[in-house]
């Protein structure tokens, strides 16, 4: 669905840091939302974490650079990284160009699927209100 | 939050102290300058590609990898550093990076203006005066803190800056030198002289306090902070940290079947990023596509170069490319035959 002019696919889960999670069985694919990449500006480097690394929901586990700013990305669920998007080593701007598809970041095998309840859905009034508030706050940048 | 007016510190402390502060859960504004010169590379950079390490070793210029973004810089005592460590959820911190830079760059901008230098903000993270950059700035997120670092540039050693960079040849170095001269200014260049150092520290402190509010001033590093900086030194001053794999030499190889592979390679030459996708059969290039953001004149010859490489053994590509350059008068500033060869051959 569209919120404030940005796409938020209905089947994904979201956090309040502009990241999305797509559930595939016991695995979650994580990426940055269209809104998030716009706010981040052009991504020039992505640090690909090693496969097998343990991650914790809400804790940062990888870095990205844009505008000389090295930012940290939190994991949307706890578990173990089972795949990483190696293309981002060569084409970090895929995060900008294709945030919901080719710009995915990592796949995490969930250790506690109940944590998905801590995330938001696109059609929830809470999420809509959050995005609208963010869009209003950053209207000059977006 | 306290203002740590440390003024002159060792070169290593000029980096370690701001990396240590968030790790002991403390906000602060450091004002300091390194006692001796060094080279500092960005978090994601490949030190061997960016820095002439032989030159640095021969001239006792240390090299350090920071956690902040951006590129390789030559730093010395003619630059006054401000290093703000502030909690992400501090009420003064805007969430958006452009707004963050704009807000906190007002302090050095106001300091420059107080000196009579017409400094202004240039999105997203620069300060310019008369069209030239006059301050370098970057950010790292460390734990729950934002670490914002930058400098007032009193004077700049353009010659050493271009000397410490790894460049393919003197022509390229000369080009970098001229470009730096044209695009980077200093207090001394703008004013014709440098004001007393104490005046500059006072100005920075005053202008940051106009944004942050009054700050208690400390002039020393306490034991807890010292211990964390020393602990960090063991990691951040190790070869393992400095020579951490840079992204620009990373390649991928996919085996299609025994003896047949598809390689995707990328290599950051001084003149730009080179990308190659090639099919290799029994060590011989069967197909190759070259791209990137480097300049290549005449551009249409790039396709001819790709054709010339088909049928060539991987270990022989450099000679073939060098011959191609000579035969066709190709020019590619900052990208040599050896760089193409390295793109293809790097593991």
XYZ file of C-alpha atoms in Angstrom:
489
model
C 0.000 0.000 0.000
C 0.983 3.624 -0.435
C 1.497 5.860 2.582
C 2.486 9.497 2.034
C 3.535 8.626 -1.499
C 5.818 5.746 -0.550
C 5.328 2.065 -1.237
C 4.969 -0.347 1.683
C 4.118 -3.843 0.417
C 1.218 -5.347 2.386
C 2.872 -8.701 3.009
C 5.921 -7.314 4.824
C 6.659 -6.523 8.466
C 8.232 -3.193 9.449
C 10.162 -1.582 12.297
C 10.379 2.107 13.187
C 13.874 2.428 11.689
C 12.594 2.092 8.120
C 13.476 -1.555 7.643
C 11.284 -4.354 6.321
C 11.112 -8.101 6.881
C 9.644 -10.671 4.529
C 8.798 -13.993 6.164
C 9.690 -17.095 4.133
C 8.984 -20.131 6.309
C 11.331 -19.928 9.261
C 13.502 -17.343 7.540
C 13.190 -13.590 7.284
C 14.574 -11.519 4.420
C 15.516 -8.052 5.683
C 15.901 -4.824 3.752
C 15.430 -1.060 3.899
C 12.124 0.556 2.913
C 11.722 2.884 -0.032
C 11.175 5.671 2.500
C 14.295 4.674 4.432
C 16.607 4.661 1.433
C 15.307 8.074 0.369
C 16.071 9.430 3.812
C 19.501 7.770 3.840
C 20.441 9.242 0.432
C 22.824 7.459 -1.925
C 24.373 4.429 -0.266
C 28.088 4.254 -1.169
C 29.191 1.258 0.917
C 27.466 -1.687 2.529
C 29.301 -3.872 5.014
C 28.187 -7.427 4.398
C 28.115 -9.402 7.662
C 29.394 -12.988 7.667
C 26.962 -15.843 7.136
C 26.468 -17.657 10.433
C 26.609 -14.498 12.544
C 24.101 -14.466 15.410
C 21.877 -11.395 15.571
C 19.414 -10.063 18.148
C 16.196 -8.212 17.431
C 16.743 -4.470 17.688
C 20.530 -4.773 17.975
C 22.689 -3.370 15.181
C 24.701 -5.875 13.176
C 25.863 -4.263 9.926
C 26.923 -0.867 8.584
C 26.209 1.315 5.593
C 27.774 4.572 4.491
C 26.135 7.550 2.821
C 27.137 11.199 3.073
C 30.306 10.293 5.039
C 27.956 8.901 7.683
C 28.524 5.306 8.767
C 25.135 4.163 10.016
C 24.239 0.912 11.742
C 21.343 -1.359 10.831
C 19.358 -3.219 13.526
C 18.201 -6.815 13.052
C 14.428 -7.168 12.709
C 14.412 -10.608 14.340
C 16.807 -12.654 16.429
C 18.540 -15.637 14.893
C 21.364 -16.513 12.568
C 22.315 -14.969 9.244
C 21.967 -17.651 6.591
C 22.476 -15.566 3.435
C 23.774 -12.120 2.511
C 23.277 -10.028 -0.613
C 26.807 -10.081 -1.995
C 25.799 -7.882 -4.933
C 25.778 -4.937 -2.540
C 29.576 -5.142 -2.321
C 29.641 -4.104 -5.963
C 26.394 -2.181 -6.267
C 25.457 -0.614 -2.937
C 23.019 1.661 -4.758
C 20.781 -1.372 -5.326
C 19.445 -0.460 -1.879
C 18.324 2.839 -3.401
C 17.238 1.526 -6.773
C 15.403 -1.609 -5.724
C 14.759 -1.492 -1.977
C 12.193 -4.296 -1.906
C 13.826 -6.614 -4.393
C 17.468 -6.568 -5.532
C 18.504 -4.331 -2.644
C 17.692 -6.867 0.098
C 20.341 -7.052 2.814
C 20.362 -10.407 4.619
C 18.337 -13.529 5.335
C 17.963 -14.435 8.984
C 16.883 -17.829 10.283
C 14.548 -16.943 13.129
C 15.204 -18.318 16.590
C 11.929 -16.951 17.937
C 9.195 -16.317 15.342
C 7.010 -14.802 18.067
C 9.240 -11.707 17.780
C 7.382 -10.855 14.579
C 4.628 -9.623 16.888
C 6.954 -6.771 17.867
C 6.947 -5.530 14.263
C 4.299 -3.530 12.445
C 2.158 -4.325 9.396
C 1.604 -1.866 6.548
C -2.162 -1.803 7.036
C -2.076 -1.087 10.759
C -3.243 2.399 11.832
C -0.168 2.630 14.070
C 2.221 2.154 11.162
C 0.319 4.561 8.934
C 0.439 7.224 11.638
C 4.184 6.618 12.136
C 5.001 6.981 8.436
C 2.810 10.053 8.026
C 4.501 11.689 10.978
C 7.957 10.872 9.587
C 6.986 12.095 6.113
C 5.751 15.382 7.546
C 8.926 15.792 9.587
C 11.231 15.231 6.616
C 9.114 16.742 3.839
C 11.931 19.138 2.876
C 14.371 16.260 2.383
C 12.040 13.778 0.766
C 27.855 16.778 28.689
C 31.326 18.196 29.212
C 33.641 20.124 26.959
C 37.045 18.439 26.874
C 39.413 21.174 25.808
C 42.505 19.035 25.404
C 44.195 21.141 22.726
C 47.381 19.265 21.697
C 47.312 15.467 22.131
C 49.286 12.606 20.577
C 48.268 11.710 17.027
C 46.757 8.430 18.221
C 44.735 10.064 20.985
C 43.310 12.484 18.441
C 41.445 9.429 17.081
C 41.205 7.002 19.988
C 39.610 9.407 22.447
C 36.461 10.023 20.446
C 36.133 6.329 19.644
C 36.448 5.563 23.368
C 33.962 8.093 24.741
C 30.732 6.409 23.570
C 32.106 3.059 24.697
C 32.205 4.259 28.283
C 28.694 5.631 27.890
C 29.664 9.272 27.936
C 28.702 12.290 25.861
C 31.229 15.025 25.285
C 32.685 17.616 22.980
C 36.418 17.226 22.364
C 38.477 20.112 21.073
C 41.940 18.895 20.194
C 44.705 18.799 17.648
C 47.316 16.105 16.900
C 50.905 16.731 17.980
C 52.263 15.060 14.850
C 50.970 14.277 11.363
C 49.271 11.064 10.261
C 47.032 9.663 7.573
C 43.485 8.673 8.429
C 41.360 6.465 6.178
C 37.576 6.009 6.141
C 35.904 3.020 7.741
C 35.203 1.242 4.461
C 38.418 2.032 2.623
C 41.130 -0.341 1.479
C 44.360 1.039 2.907
C 46.620 -0.507 0.303
C 44.658 1.056 -2.518
C 44.295 4.468 -0.948
C 47.626 5.108 0.735
C 51.265 4.975 -0.373
C 52.324 2.877 2.596
C 55.986 2.753 1.551
C 56.149 6.534 1.561
C 54.388 6.769 4.917
C 56.722 4.219 6.478
C 59.792 5.948 5.081
C 58.629 9.277 6.512
C 57.302 7.953 9.830
C 53.741 8.942 9.033
C 51.358 6.575 10.851
C 48.149 5.418 9.183
C 44.869 4.906 11.055
C 41.457 3.497 10.094
C 38.613 5.415 11.742
C 35.027 4.248 12.213
C 33.787 7.437 10.564
C 32.986 7.501 6.850
C 34.648 9.427 4.047
C 38.052 9.203 2.405
C 41.757 9.196 3.176
C 42.994 12.454 4.687
C 46.307 13.840 5.842
C 45.914 15.313 9.316
C 48.326 17.427 11.314
C 48.599 20.081 14.001
C 47.481 22.811 11.616
C 43.970 21.401 11.840
C 41.769 21.948 14.888
C 39.426 19.039 15.491
C 35.971 19.149 17.045
C 34.540 15.769 18.022
C 30.997 15.688 19.330
C 29.758 12.487 20.983
C 26.036 12.769 21.640
C 23.275 10.277 22.400
C 21.016 9.461 19.462
C 17.984 10.256 21.592
C 19.353 13.597 22.835
C 16.628 16.221 22.328
C 18.981 18.364 20.241
C 19.700 15.571 17.748
C 17.688 15.665 14.514
C 16.980 12.180 13.170
C 17.762 13.042 9.574
C 21.444 13.253 8.630
C 21.190 16.414 6.515
C 19.482 18.211 9.375
C 22.065 16.862 11.820
C 24.979 18.131 9.762
C 23.281 21.468 9.174
C 22.599 21.966 12.865
C 26.019 21.129 14.248
C 28.034 22.601 11.368
C 26.625 25.972 12.429
C 29.313 26.023 15.146
C 32.376 25.882 12.861
C 30.570 28.071 10.315
C 29.972 30.715 12.982
C 33.611 30.406 14.115
C 34.840 30.979 10.569
C 32.498 33.934 10.127
C 33.689 35.481 13.367
C 37.144 35.424 11.807
C 35.838 37.203 8.724
C 35.709 34.132 6.484
C 32.431 33.890 4.523
C 31.767 30.256 5.408
C 28.495 28.614 4.465
C 26.870 25.221 4.710
C 26.922 23.081 1.606
C 24.718 20.023 1.759
C 25.097 17.438 2.907
C 28.188 17.702 5.104
C 30.515 20.400 3.842
C 31.485 23.940 4.727
C 32.634 26.142 1.869
C 34.115 29.612 1.683
C 34.412 31.455 -1.640
C 33.473 28.223 -3.376
C 36.210 26.157 -1.713
C 35.866 23.485 0.912
C 37.268 24.666 4.241
C 36.324 21.887 6.649
C 36.014 18.100 6.473
C 33.255 16.338 8.418
C 31.868 12.865 8.972
C 29.835 10.721 11.325
C 29.919 7.255 12.870
C 27.144 5.653 14.848
C 28.724 3.871 17.809
C 26.277 2.085 20.076
C 23.594 4.529 21.167
C 25.730 7.513 20.223
C 26.356 9.663 17.193
C 29.982 10.670 16.809
C 30.402 13.778 14.675
C 33.941 14.840 13.794
C 35.360 17.681 11.736
C 38.011 20.362 11.617
C 38.906 23.993 11.275
C 41.777 24.121 8.804
C 44.387 26.702 9.742
C 46.868 25.598 7.117
C 47.061 22.608 4.817
C 50.062 20.690 3.547
C 48.853 20.036 0.000
C 52.186 18.529 -1.056
C 52.245 15.872 1.638
C 48.540 15.130 1.187
C 49.076 14.178 -2.456
C 52.290 12.388 -1.593
C 50.685 10.015 0.912
C 47.964 8.968 -1.516
C 48.557 5.983 -3.715
C 48.450 7.237 -7.300
C 49.405 5.555 -10.563
C 51.854 8.168 -11.817
C 53.169 11.677 -11.296
C 50.814 13.120 -13.910
C 47.872 11.922 -11.914
C 49.442 13.160 -8.676
C 49.909 16.572 -10.255
C 46.267 16.595 -11.293
C 45.171 15.744 -7.746
C 47.450 18.447 -6.345
C 46.059 21.130 -8.638
C 42.492 20.058 -7.955
C 43.105 20.180 -4.207
C 44.694 23.628 -4.487
C 41.693 24.868 -6.444
C 39.062 23.351 -4.198
C 40.343 23.364 -0.625
C 41.028 26.538 1.303
C 42.394 27.354 4.746
C 42.212 30.096 7.335
C 45.670 31.278 6.336
C 44.742 31.459 2.668
C 41.525 33.328 3.385
C 42.962 35.804 5.876
C 46.598 36.008 4.834
C 47.657 35.012 8.336
C 46.605 32.668 11.130
C 45.006 34.017 14.320
C 46.436 32.883 17.690
C 45.531 29.275 18.432
C 43.851 30.154 21.752
C 41.464 32.471 19.933
C 40.438 29.650 17.607
C 39.807 27.203 20.485
C 37.797 29.894 22.296
C 35.709 30.532 19.214
C 34.970 26.840 18.669
C 34.009 26.382 22.325
C 31.801 29.463 22.304
C 30.003 28.586 19.068
C 29.359 24.970 20.056
C 27.997 26.139 23.401
C 25.564 28.396 21.570
C 24.061 25.187 20.181
C 24.584 22.761 23.060
C 24.133 25.140 25.978
C 26.755 25.858 28.653
C 29.280 23.048 29.153
C 31.605 22.387 32.041
C 35.193 22.493 30.770
C 37.731 19.756 31.473
C 41.293 19.871 30.232
C 42.481 16.350 31.035
C 41.592 12.745 30.255
C 40.420 10.848 33.352
C 41.431 7.291 34.207
C 38.293 5.555 32.929
C 38.491 7.289 29.556
C 42.258 6.671 29.360
C 41.806 2.967 30.054
C 39.169 2.586 27.336
C 41.325 4.467 24.811
C 44.257 2.187 25.657
C 42.061 -0.879 25.338
C 40.835 0.322 21.941
C 44.396 1.030 20.826
C 45.171 -2.676 20.963
C 42.559 -3.270 18.280
C 42.500 -0.049 16.256
C 46.265 0.270 15.972
C 46.771 -3.329 14.905
C 47.651 -4.371 11.370
C 44.599 -6.612 11.367
C 42.326 -3.568 11.743
C 44.260 -1.351 9.347
C 44.521 -3.994 6.628
C 40.963 -5.172 7.050
C 39.689 -6.316 3.707
C 38.482 -3.342 1.682
C 35.405 -3.832 -0.408
C 36.899 -2.686 -3.676
C 38.994 -5.756 -4.343
C 36.317 -8.261 -3.605
C 35.398 -10.558 -6.454
C 33.159 -13.514 -6.925
C 33.645 -16.662 -8.879
C 30.895 -19.022 -9.855
C 31.866 -22.407 -11.247
C 29.541 -23.354 -14.082
C 31.220 -26.679 -14.545
C 34.717 -27.985 -14.049
C 37.082 -25.661 -15.905
C 34.396 -23.083 -16.699
C 33.807 -20.170 -14.410
C 32.058 -16.836 -14.438
C 33.892 -14.151 -12.538
C 32.571 -10.887 -11.308
C 35.353 -8.554 -10.326
C 35.614 -5.000 -9.100
C 38.696 -2.983 -8.398
C 38.989 0.615 -7.341
C 41.796 2.183 -9.327
C 42.796 5.771 -8.498
C 40.944 6.940 -11.625
C 37.746 5.106 -10.796
C 36.057 1.814 -10.172
C 36.614 -0.903 -12.778
C 34.111 -3.721 -13.063
C 34.591 -6.855 -15.104
C 32.318 -9.765 -15.757
C 34.047 -12.588 -17.569
C 33.717 -16.173 -18.553
C 36.894 -18.168 -18.142
C 37.436 -21.582 -19.743
C 40.507 -23.541 -18.686
C 42.261 -20.315 -17.694
C 41.467 -18.522 -20.953
C 39.032 -15.597 -21.253
C 36.049 -16.696 -23.330
C 33.984 -13.555 -22.889
C 34.454 -10.291 -21.029
C 32.528 -7.128 -20.317
C 34.251 -4.083 -18.801
C 32.500 -1.156 -17.180
C 32.925 1.349 -14.381
C 33.139 5.049 -13.701
C 36.617 5.663 -15.117
C 37.390 7.805 -18.177
C 38.497 5.964 -21.286
C 39.363 7.808 -24.499
C 38.296 7.147 -27.158
C 35.305 5.523 -25.428
C 34.448 3.278 -28.360
C 37.805 1.527 -28.007
C 36.623 -0.148 -24.807
C 34.626 -2.627 -26.881
C 37.752 -3.284 -28.972
C 39.710 -3.902 -25.784
C 37.118 -6.469 -24.691
C 37.476 -8.218 -28.066
C 41.259 -8.143 -27.792
C 41.074 -9.966 -24.488
C 39.016 -12.907 -25.727
C 41.272 -15.928 -26.123
C 43.941 -14.486 -23.796
C 45.200 -16.430 -20.803
C 44.323 -14.672 -17.524
C 47.966 -14.346 -16.530
C 48.807 -12.604 -19.826
C 46.180 -9.853 -19.772
C 48.468 -7.064 -18.644
C 50.805 -7.395 -21.628
C 47.884 -7.580 -24.030
C 46.242 -4.487 -22.538
C 49.548 -2.570 -22.502
C 50.076 -3.415 -26.183
C 46.490 -2.362 -26.934
C 47.072 0.988 -25.201
C 50.245 1.561 -27.239
C 48.687 0.496 -30.552
C 45.533 2.602 -30.219
C 46.758 5.587 -28.204
C 44.163 4.973 -25.511
C 44.116 7.301 -22.505
C 42.460 6.496 -19.187
C 43.619 8.896 -16.446
C 44.287 7.086 -13.205
C 43.574 3.677 -14.720
C 46.477 1.685 -16.131
C 46.869 -1.623 -17.936
C 48.060 -2.992 -14.599
C 44.810 -1.864 -12.957
C 42.750 -3.732 -15.542
C 44.944 -6.771 -15.039
C 44.525 -6.491 -11.291
C 40.753 -6.264 -11.701
C 40.756 -9.528 -13.583
C 43.438 -11.344 -11.657
C 42.662 -10.328 -8.081
C 41.404 -13.240 -6.030
